[in-house]
Amino acid sequence: MDLLVTRRLPGGALERLAGICTLDVWGRDDAMPRAEIIRRIKGKDGLLCLLSDRVDAAVMDASGRLGIIANYAAGYDNIDVTAAKARGIMVTNTPGVLTDATADLAWALIFAASRRVVEAHTFLRHNDWRGWDPNQMLGHDITGATLGIVGAGRIGTAVALRSRGFSMPVLYAGRTPNTRIEAELGARRVELEELLASADIVSLHVPLTADTRHLIGRRELDLMKPTAVLINTARGPVIDEEALFEALRERRIAGAGLDVYEHEPRVHPGLKELSNVVTLPHIGSATHATRARMADMAADNILAFLRGEDPPNRVA
Ligand code: DGY
């Protein structure tokens, strides 16, 4: 099997694949240009790609014999699944293994945005601290605050469960009831509008689809409390970034913690200037162990395909 891999991956997965497939690995640390993907996919049976690689019909057709697209991510909005299905190409992802790492990072953003951690750190480093001040760097309580989870799938559930210990009422909005968080936390399923109006911390965990693109725009931001913070570790286009920038600039919401952006790697220049937003470079799953597990999972999907079996994480 000839396999195109669009980046070197952590852990031993590529060595495992190298024993069985002929690998063509993009060796540089920047994104493999689309033209290069289209050139090098020719004659390949498989593609192991990143969430930042747009895999559409043009890429698929350039191969001439592609059988599997193994995405190195849980989200697969970068792949035209309809085009893959129409061509009989399997698509796989890496769900589950990054749930805890991403939920942990969502909480890092909850703390950072609510308690102004990055702003305070920067303040001190700039030698602006003149001593303890009753009015300095006041933030918002986490203990006792109402947590609103938008999208209560694996990661949303894990974020909700981490609220144990902080005495937080939990609301969630989702397509289906989540009996686990209802039973364990007393979480209440509500409409998105009610969640936005009631929560002190709103954390987004929906996949990016046609239905969730700009799920949070001007209208939704205006429903939020002026003291609330918005956390996004899901996908950038779920938020209308321009509307978020305006809401943060005009202090219509208190703050935001963002790991993902509408046009990655470009970040709205205004967001980089505001002190009430914490901006991370899409590192939700970025732990050594998690990224190695993701690579193993992608490799296992490819190896199953090679054996003629249904890959364990097939989404199409
Ligand atoms: C995913 O897998 O979808 C994540 O965004 C990667 O961190």
Tab-separated table of C-alpha atoms in Angstrom, residues 75 98 158 166 238 253 280 301:
chain	number	residue	atom	x	y	z
A	75	GLY	CA	-13.326	16.344	14.034
A	98	LEU	CA	-8.339	13.149	23.095
A	158	ALA	CA	-15.998	15.276	30.340
A	166	PHE	CA	-16.849	23.479	42.291
A	238	VAL	CA	-18.982	27.713	15.399
A	253	ILE	CA	-19.613	39.740	27.702
A	280	LEU	CA	-4.276	29.497	22.437
A	301	ASN	CA	-7.544	2.367	11.052
